[in-house]
Structure formats: structure tokens, C-alpha cells
CSV table of C-alpha atoms in Angstrom, one decimal:
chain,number,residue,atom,x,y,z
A,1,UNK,CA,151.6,144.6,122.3
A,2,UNK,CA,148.1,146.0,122.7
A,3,UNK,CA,148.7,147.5,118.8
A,4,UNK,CA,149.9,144.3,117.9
A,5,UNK,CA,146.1,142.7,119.0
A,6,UNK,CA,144.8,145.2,117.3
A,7,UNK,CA,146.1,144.3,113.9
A,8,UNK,CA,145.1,140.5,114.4
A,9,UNK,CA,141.4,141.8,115.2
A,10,UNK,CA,141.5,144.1,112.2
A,11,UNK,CA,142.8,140.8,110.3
A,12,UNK,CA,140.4,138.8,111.6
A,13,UNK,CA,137.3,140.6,111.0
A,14,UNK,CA,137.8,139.4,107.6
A,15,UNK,CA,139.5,136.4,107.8
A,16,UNK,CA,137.2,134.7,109.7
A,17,UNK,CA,134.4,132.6,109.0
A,18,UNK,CA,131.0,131.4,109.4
A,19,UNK,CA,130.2,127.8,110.3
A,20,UNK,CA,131.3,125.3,107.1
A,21,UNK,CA,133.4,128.2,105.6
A,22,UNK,CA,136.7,127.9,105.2
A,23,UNK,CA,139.4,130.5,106.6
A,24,UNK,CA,141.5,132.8,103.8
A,25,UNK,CA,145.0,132.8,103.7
A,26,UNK,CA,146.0,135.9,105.1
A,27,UNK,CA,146.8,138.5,102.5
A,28,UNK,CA,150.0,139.2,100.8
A,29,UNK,CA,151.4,142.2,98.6
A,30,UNK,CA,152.5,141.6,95.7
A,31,UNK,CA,156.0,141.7,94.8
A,32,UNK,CA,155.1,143.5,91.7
A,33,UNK,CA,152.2,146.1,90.2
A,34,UNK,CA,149.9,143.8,88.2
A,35,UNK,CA,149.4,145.3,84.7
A,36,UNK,CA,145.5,145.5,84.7
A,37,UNK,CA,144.4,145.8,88.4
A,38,UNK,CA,141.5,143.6,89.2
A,39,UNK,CA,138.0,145.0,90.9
A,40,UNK,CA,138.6,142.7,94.5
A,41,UNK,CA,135.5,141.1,95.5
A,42,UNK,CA,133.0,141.9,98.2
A,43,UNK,CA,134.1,140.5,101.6
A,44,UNK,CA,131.1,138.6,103.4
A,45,UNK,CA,131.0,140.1,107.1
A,46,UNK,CA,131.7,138.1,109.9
A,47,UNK,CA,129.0,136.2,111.6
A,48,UNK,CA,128.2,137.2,114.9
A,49,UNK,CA,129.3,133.8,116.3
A,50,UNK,CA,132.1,134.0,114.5
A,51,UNK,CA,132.8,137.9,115.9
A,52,UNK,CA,132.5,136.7,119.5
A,53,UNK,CA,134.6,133.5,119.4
A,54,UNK,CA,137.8,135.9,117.9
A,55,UNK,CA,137.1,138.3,120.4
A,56,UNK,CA,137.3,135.7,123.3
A,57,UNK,CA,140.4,133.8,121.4
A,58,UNK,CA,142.0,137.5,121.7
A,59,UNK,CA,141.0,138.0,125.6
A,60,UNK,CA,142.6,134.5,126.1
A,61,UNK,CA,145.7,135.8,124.7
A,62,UNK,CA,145.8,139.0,126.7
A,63,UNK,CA,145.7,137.2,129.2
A,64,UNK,CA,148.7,134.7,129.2
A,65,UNK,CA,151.8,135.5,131.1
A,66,UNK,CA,154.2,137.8,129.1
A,67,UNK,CA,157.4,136.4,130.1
A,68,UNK,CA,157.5,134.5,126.7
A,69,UNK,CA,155.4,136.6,124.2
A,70,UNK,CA,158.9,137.9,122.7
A,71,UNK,CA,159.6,134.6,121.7
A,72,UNK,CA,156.5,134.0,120.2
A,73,UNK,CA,156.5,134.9,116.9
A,74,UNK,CA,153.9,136.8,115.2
A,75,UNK,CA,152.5,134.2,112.6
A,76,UNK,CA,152.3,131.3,115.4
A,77,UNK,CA,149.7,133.6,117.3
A,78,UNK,CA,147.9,133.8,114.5
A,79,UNK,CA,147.9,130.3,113.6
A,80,UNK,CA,146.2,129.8,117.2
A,81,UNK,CA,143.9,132.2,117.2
A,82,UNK,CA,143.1,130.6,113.6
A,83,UNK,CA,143.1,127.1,115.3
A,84,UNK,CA,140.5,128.1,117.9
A,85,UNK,CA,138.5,130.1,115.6
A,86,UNK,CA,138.2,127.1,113.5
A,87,UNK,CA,137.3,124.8,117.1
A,88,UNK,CA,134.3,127.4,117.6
A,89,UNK,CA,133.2,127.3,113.9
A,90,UNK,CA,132.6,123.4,114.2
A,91,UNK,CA,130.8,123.5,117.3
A,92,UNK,CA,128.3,126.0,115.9
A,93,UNK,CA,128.2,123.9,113.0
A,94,UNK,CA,127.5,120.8,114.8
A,95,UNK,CA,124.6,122.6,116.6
A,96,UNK,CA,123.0,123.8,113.7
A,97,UNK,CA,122.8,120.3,112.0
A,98,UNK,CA,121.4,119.3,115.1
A,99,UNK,CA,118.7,122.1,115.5
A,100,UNK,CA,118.0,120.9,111.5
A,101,UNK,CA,117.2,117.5,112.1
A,102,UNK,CA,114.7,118.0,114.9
A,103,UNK,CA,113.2,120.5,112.6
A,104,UNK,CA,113.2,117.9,110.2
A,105,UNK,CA,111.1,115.6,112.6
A,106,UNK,CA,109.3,118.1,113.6
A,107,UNK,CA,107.7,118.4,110.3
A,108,UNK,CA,107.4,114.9,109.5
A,109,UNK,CA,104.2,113.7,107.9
A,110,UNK,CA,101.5,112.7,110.3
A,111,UNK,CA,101.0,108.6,109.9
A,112,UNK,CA,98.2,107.2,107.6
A,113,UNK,CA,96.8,105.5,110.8
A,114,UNK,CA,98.0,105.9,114.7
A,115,UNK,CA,98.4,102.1,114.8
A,116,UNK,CA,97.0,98.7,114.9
A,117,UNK,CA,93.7,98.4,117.0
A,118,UNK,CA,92.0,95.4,118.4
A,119,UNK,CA,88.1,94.6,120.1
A,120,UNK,CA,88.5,92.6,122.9
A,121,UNK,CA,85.9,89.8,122.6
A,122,UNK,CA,85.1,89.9,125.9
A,123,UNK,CA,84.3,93.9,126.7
A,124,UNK,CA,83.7,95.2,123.0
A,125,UNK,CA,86.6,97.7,123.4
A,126,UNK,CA,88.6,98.9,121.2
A,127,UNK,CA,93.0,98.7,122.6
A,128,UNK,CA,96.0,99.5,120.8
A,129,UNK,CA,98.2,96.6,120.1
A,130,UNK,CA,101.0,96.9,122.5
A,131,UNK,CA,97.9,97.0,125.1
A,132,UNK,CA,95.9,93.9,123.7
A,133,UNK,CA,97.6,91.4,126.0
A,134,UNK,CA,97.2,93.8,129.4
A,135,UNK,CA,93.5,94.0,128.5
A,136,UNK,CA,92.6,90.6,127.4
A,137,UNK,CA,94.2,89.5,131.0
A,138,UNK,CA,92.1,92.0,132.7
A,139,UNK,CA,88.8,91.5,131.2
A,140,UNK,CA,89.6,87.6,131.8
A,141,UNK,CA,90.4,87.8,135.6
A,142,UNK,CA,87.2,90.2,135.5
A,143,UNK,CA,84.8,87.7,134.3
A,144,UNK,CA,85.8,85.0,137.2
A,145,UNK,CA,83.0,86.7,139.1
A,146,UNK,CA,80.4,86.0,136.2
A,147,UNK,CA,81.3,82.4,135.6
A,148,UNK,CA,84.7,81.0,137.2
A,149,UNK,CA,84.6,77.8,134.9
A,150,UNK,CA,84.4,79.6,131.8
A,151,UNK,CA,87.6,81.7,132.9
A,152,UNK,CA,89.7,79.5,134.1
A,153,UNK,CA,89.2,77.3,130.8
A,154,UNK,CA,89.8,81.2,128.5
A,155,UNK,CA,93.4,81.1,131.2
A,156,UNK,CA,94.6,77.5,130.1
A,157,UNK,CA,93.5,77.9,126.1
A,158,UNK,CA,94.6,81.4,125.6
A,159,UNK,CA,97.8,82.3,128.2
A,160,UNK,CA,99.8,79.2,127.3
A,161,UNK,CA,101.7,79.8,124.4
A,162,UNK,CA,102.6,75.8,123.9
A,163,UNK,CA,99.4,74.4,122.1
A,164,UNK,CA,100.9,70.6,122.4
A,165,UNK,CA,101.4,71.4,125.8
A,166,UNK,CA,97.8,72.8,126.4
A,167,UNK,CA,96.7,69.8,124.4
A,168,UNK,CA,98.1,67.2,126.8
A,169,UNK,CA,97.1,69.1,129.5
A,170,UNK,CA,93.6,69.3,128.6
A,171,UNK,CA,93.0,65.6,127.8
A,172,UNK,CA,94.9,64.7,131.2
A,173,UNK,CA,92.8,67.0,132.7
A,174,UNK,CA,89.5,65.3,130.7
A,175,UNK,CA,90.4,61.9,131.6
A,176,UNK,CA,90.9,62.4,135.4
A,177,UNK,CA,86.6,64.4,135.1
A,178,UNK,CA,85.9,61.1,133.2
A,179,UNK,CA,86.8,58.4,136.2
A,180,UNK,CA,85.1,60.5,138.4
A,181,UNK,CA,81.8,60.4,136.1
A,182,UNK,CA,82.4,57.1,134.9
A,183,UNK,CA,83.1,55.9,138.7
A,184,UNK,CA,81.0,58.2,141.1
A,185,UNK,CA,81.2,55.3,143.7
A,186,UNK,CA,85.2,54.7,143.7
A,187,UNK,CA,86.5,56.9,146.1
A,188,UNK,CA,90.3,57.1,144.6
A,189,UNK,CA,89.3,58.8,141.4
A,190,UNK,CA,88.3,61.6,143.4
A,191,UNK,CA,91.7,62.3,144.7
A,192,UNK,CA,94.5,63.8,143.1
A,193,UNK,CA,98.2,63.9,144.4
A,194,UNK,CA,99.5,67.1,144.0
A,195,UNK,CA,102.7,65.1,144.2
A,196,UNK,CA,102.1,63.1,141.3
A,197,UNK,CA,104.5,63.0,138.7
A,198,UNK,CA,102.3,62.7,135.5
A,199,UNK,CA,100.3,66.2,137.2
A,200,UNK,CA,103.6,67.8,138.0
A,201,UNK,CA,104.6,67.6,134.3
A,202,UNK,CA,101.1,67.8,132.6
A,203,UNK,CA,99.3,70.4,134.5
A,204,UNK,CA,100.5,72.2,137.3
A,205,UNK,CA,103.1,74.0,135.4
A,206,UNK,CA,100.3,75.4,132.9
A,207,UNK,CA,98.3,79.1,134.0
A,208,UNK,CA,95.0,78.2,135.1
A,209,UNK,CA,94.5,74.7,135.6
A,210,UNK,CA,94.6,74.8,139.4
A,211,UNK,CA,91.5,77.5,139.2
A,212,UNK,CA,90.0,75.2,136.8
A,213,UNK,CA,89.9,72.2,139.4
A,214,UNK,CA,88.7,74.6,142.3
A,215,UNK,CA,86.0,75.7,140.0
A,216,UNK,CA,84.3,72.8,139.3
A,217,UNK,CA,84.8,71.9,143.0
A,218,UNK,CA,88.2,70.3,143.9
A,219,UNK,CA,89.2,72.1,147.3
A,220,UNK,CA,92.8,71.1,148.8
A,221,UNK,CA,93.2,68.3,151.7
A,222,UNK,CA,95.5,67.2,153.4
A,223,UNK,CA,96.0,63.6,153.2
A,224,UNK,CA,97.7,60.9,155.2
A,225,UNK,CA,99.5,58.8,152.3
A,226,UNK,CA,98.1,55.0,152.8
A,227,UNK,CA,100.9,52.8,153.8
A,228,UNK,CA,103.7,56.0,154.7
A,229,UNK,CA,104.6,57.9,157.4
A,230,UNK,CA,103.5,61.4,156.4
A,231,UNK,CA,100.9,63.7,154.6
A,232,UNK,CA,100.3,65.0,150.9
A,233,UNK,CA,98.5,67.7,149.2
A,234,UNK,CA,95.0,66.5,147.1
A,235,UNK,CA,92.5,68.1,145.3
A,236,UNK,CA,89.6,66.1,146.4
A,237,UNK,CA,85.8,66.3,144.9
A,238,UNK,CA,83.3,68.2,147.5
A,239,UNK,CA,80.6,65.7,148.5
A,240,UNK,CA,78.0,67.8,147.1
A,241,UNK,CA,79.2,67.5,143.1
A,242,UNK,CA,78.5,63.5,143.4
A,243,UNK,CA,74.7,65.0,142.6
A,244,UNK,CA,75.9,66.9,140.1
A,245,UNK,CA,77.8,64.9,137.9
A,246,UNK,CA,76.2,66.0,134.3
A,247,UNK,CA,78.0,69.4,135.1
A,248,UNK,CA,81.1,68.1,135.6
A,249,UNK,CA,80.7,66.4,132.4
A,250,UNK,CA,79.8,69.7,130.7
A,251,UNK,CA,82.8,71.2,132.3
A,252,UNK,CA,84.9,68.2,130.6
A,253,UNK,CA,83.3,69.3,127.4
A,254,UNK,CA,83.6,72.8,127.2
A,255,UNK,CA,87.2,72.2,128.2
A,256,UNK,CA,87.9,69.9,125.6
A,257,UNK,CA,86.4,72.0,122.8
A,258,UNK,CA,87.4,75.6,123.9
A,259,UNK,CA,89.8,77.6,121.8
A,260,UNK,CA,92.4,81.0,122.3
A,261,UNK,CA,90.3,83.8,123.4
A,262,UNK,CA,91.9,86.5,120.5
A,263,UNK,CA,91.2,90.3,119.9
A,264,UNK,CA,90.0,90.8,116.6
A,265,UNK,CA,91.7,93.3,114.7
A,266,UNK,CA,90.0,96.3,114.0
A,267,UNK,CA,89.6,97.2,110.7
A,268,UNK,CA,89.5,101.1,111.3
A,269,UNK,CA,87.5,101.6,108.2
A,270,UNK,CA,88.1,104.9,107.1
A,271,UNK,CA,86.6,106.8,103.6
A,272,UNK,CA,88.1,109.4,102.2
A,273,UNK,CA,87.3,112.5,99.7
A,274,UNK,CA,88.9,112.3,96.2
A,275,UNK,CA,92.7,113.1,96.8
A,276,UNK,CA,95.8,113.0,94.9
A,277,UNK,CA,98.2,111.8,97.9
A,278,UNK,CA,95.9,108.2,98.0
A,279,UNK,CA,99.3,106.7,97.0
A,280,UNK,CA,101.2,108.2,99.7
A,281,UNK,CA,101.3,106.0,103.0
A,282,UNK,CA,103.4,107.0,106.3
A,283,UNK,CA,102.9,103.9,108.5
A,284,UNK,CA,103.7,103.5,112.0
A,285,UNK,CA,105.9,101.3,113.8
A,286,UNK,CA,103.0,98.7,114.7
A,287,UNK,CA,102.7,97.3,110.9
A,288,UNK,CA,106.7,96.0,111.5
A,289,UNK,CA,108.1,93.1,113.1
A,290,UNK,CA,111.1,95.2,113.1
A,291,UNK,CA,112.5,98.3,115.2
A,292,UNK,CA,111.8,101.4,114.0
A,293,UNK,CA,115.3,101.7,113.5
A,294,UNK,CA,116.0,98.9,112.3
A,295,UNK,CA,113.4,99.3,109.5
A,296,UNK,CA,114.8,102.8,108.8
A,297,UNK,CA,118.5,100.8,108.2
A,298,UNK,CA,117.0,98.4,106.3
A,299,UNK,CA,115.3,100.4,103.9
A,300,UNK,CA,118.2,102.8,103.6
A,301,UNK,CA,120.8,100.2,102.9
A,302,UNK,CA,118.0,97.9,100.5
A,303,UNK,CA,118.0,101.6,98.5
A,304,UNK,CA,121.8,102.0,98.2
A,305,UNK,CA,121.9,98.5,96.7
A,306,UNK,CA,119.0,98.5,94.5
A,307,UNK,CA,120.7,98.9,91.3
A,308,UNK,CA,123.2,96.5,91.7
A,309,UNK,CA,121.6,93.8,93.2
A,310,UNK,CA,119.0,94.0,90.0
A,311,UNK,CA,122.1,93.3,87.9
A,312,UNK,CA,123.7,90.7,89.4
A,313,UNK,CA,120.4,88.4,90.9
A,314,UNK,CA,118.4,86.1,88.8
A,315,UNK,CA,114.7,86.3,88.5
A,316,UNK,CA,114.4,83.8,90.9
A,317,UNK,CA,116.7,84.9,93.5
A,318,UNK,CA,114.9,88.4,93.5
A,319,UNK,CA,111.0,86.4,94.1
A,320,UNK,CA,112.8,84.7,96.9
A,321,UNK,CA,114.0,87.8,98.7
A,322,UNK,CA,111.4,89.3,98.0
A,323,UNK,CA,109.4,86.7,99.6
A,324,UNK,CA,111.2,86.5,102.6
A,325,UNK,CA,111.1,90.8,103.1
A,326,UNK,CA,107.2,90.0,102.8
A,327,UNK,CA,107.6,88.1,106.0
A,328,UNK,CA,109.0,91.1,108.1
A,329,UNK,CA,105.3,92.2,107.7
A,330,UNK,CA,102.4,91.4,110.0
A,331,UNK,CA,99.8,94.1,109.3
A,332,UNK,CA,99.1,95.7,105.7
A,333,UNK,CA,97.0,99.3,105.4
A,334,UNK,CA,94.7,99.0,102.2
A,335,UNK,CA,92.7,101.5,99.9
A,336,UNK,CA,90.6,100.8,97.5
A,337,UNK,CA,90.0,103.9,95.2
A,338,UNK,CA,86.3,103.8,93.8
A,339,UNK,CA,85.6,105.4,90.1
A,340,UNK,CA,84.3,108.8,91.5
A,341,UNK,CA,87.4,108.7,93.3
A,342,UNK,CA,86.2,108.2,97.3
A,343,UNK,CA,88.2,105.9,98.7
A,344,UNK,CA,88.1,103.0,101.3
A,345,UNK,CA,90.6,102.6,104.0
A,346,UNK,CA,91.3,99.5,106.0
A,347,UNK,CA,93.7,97.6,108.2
A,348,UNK,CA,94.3,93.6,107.7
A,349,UNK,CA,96.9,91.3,108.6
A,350,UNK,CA,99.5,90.7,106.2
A,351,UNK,CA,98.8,86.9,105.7
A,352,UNK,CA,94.8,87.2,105.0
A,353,UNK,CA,93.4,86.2,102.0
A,354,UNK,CA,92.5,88.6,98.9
A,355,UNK,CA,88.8,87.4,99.8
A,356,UNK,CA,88.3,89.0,102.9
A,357,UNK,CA,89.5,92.7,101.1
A,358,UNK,CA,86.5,91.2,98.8
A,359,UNK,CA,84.2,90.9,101.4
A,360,UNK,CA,85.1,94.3,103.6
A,361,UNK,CA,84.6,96.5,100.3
A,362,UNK,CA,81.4,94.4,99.5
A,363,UNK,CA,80.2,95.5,103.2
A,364,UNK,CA,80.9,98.8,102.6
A,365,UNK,CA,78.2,98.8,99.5
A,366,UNK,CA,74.9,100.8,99.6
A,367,UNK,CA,73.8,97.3,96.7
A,368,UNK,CA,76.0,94.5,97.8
A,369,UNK,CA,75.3,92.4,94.9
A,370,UNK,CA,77.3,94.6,92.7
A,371,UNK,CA,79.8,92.1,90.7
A,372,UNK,CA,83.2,94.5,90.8
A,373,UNK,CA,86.8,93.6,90.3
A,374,UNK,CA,89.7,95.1,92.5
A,375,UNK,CA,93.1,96.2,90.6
A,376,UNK,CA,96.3,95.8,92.3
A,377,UNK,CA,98.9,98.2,91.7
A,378,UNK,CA,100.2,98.7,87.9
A,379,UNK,CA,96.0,97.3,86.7
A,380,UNK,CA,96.8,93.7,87.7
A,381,UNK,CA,93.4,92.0,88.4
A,382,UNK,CA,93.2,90.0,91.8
A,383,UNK,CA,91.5,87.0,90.2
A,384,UNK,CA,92.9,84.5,92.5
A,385,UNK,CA,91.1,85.3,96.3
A,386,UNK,CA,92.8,82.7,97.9
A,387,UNK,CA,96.2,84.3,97.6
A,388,UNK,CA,97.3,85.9,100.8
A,389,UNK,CA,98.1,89.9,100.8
A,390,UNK,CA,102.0,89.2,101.1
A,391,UNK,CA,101.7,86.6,98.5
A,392,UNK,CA,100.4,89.6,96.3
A,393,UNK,CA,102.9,91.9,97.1
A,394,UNK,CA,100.4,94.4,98.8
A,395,UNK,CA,102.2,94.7,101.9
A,396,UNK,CA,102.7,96.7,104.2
A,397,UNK,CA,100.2,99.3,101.7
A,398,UNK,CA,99.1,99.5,98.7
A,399,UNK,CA,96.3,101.4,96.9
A,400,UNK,CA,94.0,99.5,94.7
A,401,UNK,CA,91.4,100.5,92.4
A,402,UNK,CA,87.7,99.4,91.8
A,403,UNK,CA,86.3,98.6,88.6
A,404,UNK,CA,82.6,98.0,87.9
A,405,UNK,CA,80.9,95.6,85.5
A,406,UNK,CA,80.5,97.7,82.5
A,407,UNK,CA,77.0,95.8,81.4
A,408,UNK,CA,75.1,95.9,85.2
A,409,UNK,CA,76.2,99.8,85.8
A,410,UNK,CA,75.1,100.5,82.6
A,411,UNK,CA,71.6,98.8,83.7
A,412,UNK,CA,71.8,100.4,87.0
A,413,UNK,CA,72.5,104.0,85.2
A,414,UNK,CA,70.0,103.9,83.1
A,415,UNK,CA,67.3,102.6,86.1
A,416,UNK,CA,68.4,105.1,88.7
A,417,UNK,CA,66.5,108.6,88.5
A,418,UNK,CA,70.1,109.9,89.7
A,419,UNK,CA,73.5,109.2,90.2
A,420,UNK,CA,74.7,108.6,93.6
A,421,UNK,CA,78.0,106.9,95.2
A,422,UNK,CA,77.9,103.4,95.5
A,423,UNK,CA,79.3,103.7,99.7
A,424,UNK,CA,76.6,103.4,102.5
A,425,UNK,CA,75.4,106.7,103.2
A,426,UNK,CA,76.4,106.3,107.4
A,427,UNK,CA,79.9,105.7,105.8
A,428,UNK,CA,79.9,108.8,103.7
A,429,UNK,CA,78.4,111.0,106.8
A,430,UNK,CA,81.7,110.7,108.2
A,431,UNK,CA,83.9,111.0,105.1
A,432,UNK,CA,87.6,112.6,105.6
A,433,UNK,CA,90.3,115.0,104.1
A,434,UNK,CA,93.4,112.3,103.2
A,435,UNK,CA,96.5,114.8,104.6
């Protein structure tokens, strides 16, 4: 039996087969003497992998119980030791495409930009996006001890989502400060039932109204209710505010006029040495509404179809989805490539206007008054600054390039003892290598 094994392992050491290899047939000899014999080719050698798992597949067989070997025939053994042979083989396969793809991500290009940054308007620092609305509550609860009125007001404007909510609230709000400066002498204006129906569904359900009223110096009372058995809740005006009415009624005001407190987006203006990878964007995850995986799906399946949806749409039909893709982007990464090839880097939301790329190039001038034109991708001039950057098609990147009026830089040429880049020399102090 043991010389029997043996065979199969002499067999096998060159019948087996590396991961995605296919097995031999096992040899045959031929019934007759070929009349020109044939050099055979080289045999690959087993991998080690593929050594090992045929050795254990053997040791597995030793090891069964002998009772029913004899019936066993020869060529069904080897058909199992194939079998597993073929089980490891997949398995080391699967491993290795594994090990590849982490590899793969491993080496992935680094993104054009870590994210999307904004500066809270209240501290001056600078938070990534998924942190905007963390901060922005902090630095709000944070400047109650610097001037309560003024925070609760930021609470009800910017925390409550529902702007025809806020707006009822606010004038409900307004009117009640109105009786009570209107009416210093009537004592019911300066009560409010907590109770009360039209407060219930105006205010109270809104963030920050109840600090608001405590602020400008409501405290709660309890109140016997006239002509009822029982007590209610009230905010009722401190004595001491009847002698300062004229801030209540600037309290009224500033409610009534206050807007959202938003975090400005933060350009992240960047400048960059001549380069020939200016085209080549790798954006992160912040410039999508979607997933990351979704996106990856999306573009995958947009690029199967490309060709055949270009035969089979109308003109129209393709501006239309192409319109509605331009949606899926909030945030749109910008350069503008200069004619001595430095270029400008910036972040803007996907819906601004073409003016405001205008303006953040223009700031970005050592001589601001220098007429220029901006080219969209393919030379099209952006005449139109009112068009938004979706609306353009420059979203979620694009690189652009900078012309100059040919007549003025000829002027300016001929003035200037030497040639010099255009960009404000603190911006070219800190110029980068595009990777």
C-alpha cells in the first residue's frame, strides 16, 4: 500500500498545480511508437503550497481505516486527492486576490485635498465638514456667557431647520415684546401661559426660545389661573425691565432681523509649481452627496453604459441627465492654470456663480486690475459669470486656464524692468509640488 502512495506522490509532483492552474490529465502510453518522437516540454515545478497540500491530502489517506482500501480502486483515490488538491489551490487563490487588492489600496493616489473645511464665524477656526455642526453648537452655547440675548437669538435662527416655522415663531415672539412696550401699564401682557395653545404650537417646540424669554428677563411663576381651581406655569416680566423698555425693544429688533449663523467654506487656496498631472484630481468623499460606495457603483456602471446610452439618447435627453448627475454635487475643487504654468487651487460650492472664481483669482493678483479671461475645459470662454459651476459643467473639478489681455501685458512687458509672476509674492512663498 505504502508503494502504492508512493506512485501517487511521484505523480503528483507533476500533476499538480499552482493557484489558477489547471491539473493535467494523468499520462498515458501510447498504444503505438509515434514516427517522429517529439522533444516533451519542460514541467513547471510544484509550488510550495501546492507541495504541502498533496502531502497532507496523502497523510489523510494513510490514515483512513483499511478495512475498505481493496475496494477502492486506484483511479478513485486519485480523483480525491485531485479533488482536494484543487479545494487548497482555490483557497490560496482566493487569498492572493485578497492580499492584491489591499495592495492595490494601499497604493492609491493621495486625494487632491483632505476634505471640505469651514471658519466658524464665531471662533475664526478652521473644522472639517462632518465637524461643522458639533462646533458651531459649541462655540454658540460658549458665547451665552458673553451675551445670552445674542445666543439664544443665533439658537432659534440657526438650529431650526424649518425657516416658516422660525418665521412664525419669531413674529409671535415679536408681537408678545410689542404689548409689553406698547402697554408698560397693563399688567396681562406681561404674562405668558405656558399652557397656551398658540405658544405650545408657535414657540415652545422651537431650540432656544425659552432661553430667549429668560434672557431678556421672563423668569417662571407660578400662577393661580383667575376664575379656576388650580395653578399654571408663566413667564412673567421682572419688575425691573419696566425701566428698561428701549432694550426690550432692541431685543425685538435684533430678533426680527437676525439670520442662520453659517461656517463659511474655506477656500484652502493652494498654488502650485508647473506640473503635468494639473488635470488629474482624486477627490475625497466630502465633495459627494453620495456614499463612497455608492459613487464608486455609480461611476462604474455610468462607464459600462457609456457607449450605448450615447446611441440611443437624444441631445436633449443627455443635457437632462446630465443635469440632474450635476446635482449629486455639492462642493467643486478648481485650478486655474496661469501662462507660466503656476497654478491656483481652490474649493467652492458646486452651485456658486462663475463670478466669485472671478473674484478669488483676481485676489490672488500681485495688480488686481489686470482684465484676464478664464477658459473652461476644451478653450471655452466663461463669458457668462452668472452661470453657476454645475451649470458649467465644472463639477466636482476641473482645471481651467488663464488668459491675459494681449494689448495691457504687452504695455505691462514692455514697462516692467523684469518679468515676474503675476501671484502675490506671500502666496508664492508657500508654493507646492502637485503629487
Amino acid at each position: 500500500m505504502r508503494k502504492f502512495f508512493q506512485e501517487i506522490k511521484a505523480d503528483l509532483k507533476f500533476k499538480t498545480a499552482g493557484p489558477g492552474q489547471k491539473l493535467s490529465e494523468p499520462s498515458r502510453a501510447p498504444k503505438e511508437k509515434p514516427k517522429a518522437e517529439v522533444a516533451p516540454k519542460p514541467r513547471q515545478a510544484p509550488t510550495d503550497e501546492a507541495q504541502r497540500a498533496a502531502a497532507a491530502a496523502l497523510a489523510r489517506l494513510e490514515l483512513k481505516p483499511k478495512g475498505k482500501a481493496a475496494s477502492s480502486s486506484q483511479e478513485a483515490i486519485k480523483n480525491q486527492v485531485r479533488k482536494e488538491l484543487m479545494a487548497e489551490a482555490a483557497a490560496s487563490e482566493k487569498e492572493l486576490s485578497v492580499e492584491e487588492k489591499e495592495q492595490e489600496e494601499e497604493g492609491a493616489a493621495a486625494p487632491s485635498v483632505s476634505g471640505v473645511y469651514f471658519i466658524c464665524p464665531l471662533t475664526g477656526d478652521v473644522v472639517r465638514k462632518d465637524q461643522k455642526e458639533k462646533h458651531l453648537r459649541e462655540a454658540v452655547q460658549a458665547y451665552f456667557s458673553v451675551d445670552p440675548v445674542a445666543a439664544s437669538i443665533m439658537e432659534i435662527h440657526t438650529f431650526n431647520k424649518d425657516r416658516e416655522k422660525v418665521r412664525v415663531c419669531v413674529e409671535t415672539m415679536a408681537k408678545y415684546l410689542d404689548n409689553i412696550y406698547l402697554h408698560p401699564e397693563e399688567e396681562k401682557y406681561r404674562k405668558i401661559k405656558l399652557q397656551n395653545k398658540v405658544f405650545q404650537e408657535r414657540i415652545s417646540c422651537l431650540e432656544g426660545t425659552h432661553r430667549f424669554f429668560q434672557a431678556v428677563g421672563f423668569e417662571t411663576q407660578t400662577l393661580p389661573v383667575p376664575g379656576q381651581e388650580g395653578t399654571e406655569e408663566y413667564y412673567v416680566l421682572k419688575e425691573e425691565m419696566l425701566s428698561r423698555l428701549e432694550e426690550l425693544k432692541d431685543c425685538k429688533e435684533q430678533l426680527l432681523s437676525a439670520e442662520p449663523v453659517r461656517a463659511q467654506l474655506h477656500r484652502q487656496l493652494t498654488v502650485f509649481q508647473p506640473s503635468p498631472a494639473a488635470a488629474r484630481f482624486e477627490l475625497p468623499h466630502d465633495f459627494f452627496n453620495l456614499t463612497a460606495e455608492e459613487l464608486r457603483r455609480e461611476q462604474r456602471l455610468r462607464t459600462e453604459a457609456v457607449e450605448k446610452a450615447s446611441m440611443l439618447r437624444t441631445r436633449a435627453m443627455r443635457e437632462k441627465e446630465e443635469q440632474r448627475e450635476m446635482r449629486k454635487y455639492n462642493y467643486t475643487l478648481l485650478r486655474v492654470r496661469f501662462p507660466d504654468g503656476y497654478i491656483l487651487q481652490g474649493t467652492f460650492y458646486a452651485r456658486e456663480s462663475v463670478s466669485v472664481l472671478y473674484n478669488f483669482v483676481r485676489e490672488a493678483l500681485r495688480d488686481d486690475w489686470l482684465p484676464f479671461e478664464l477658459l473652461g475645459p476644451g478653450g471655452l470662454k466663461l463669458t457668462d459669470e452668472n452661470l453657476a459651476f454645475n451649470e458649467c459643467g465644472l463639477v466636482p473639478s476641473a482645471l481651467l486656464s488663464l488668459a491675459w489681455d494681449a494689448a495691457v501685458m504687452a504695455d505691462v512687458e514692455a514697462a516692467a524692468e523684469e518679468q515676474r509672476s503675476p501671484l502675490r509674492p506671500e502666496l508664492l512663498a508657500r508654493v507646492q509640488t502637485l503629487s
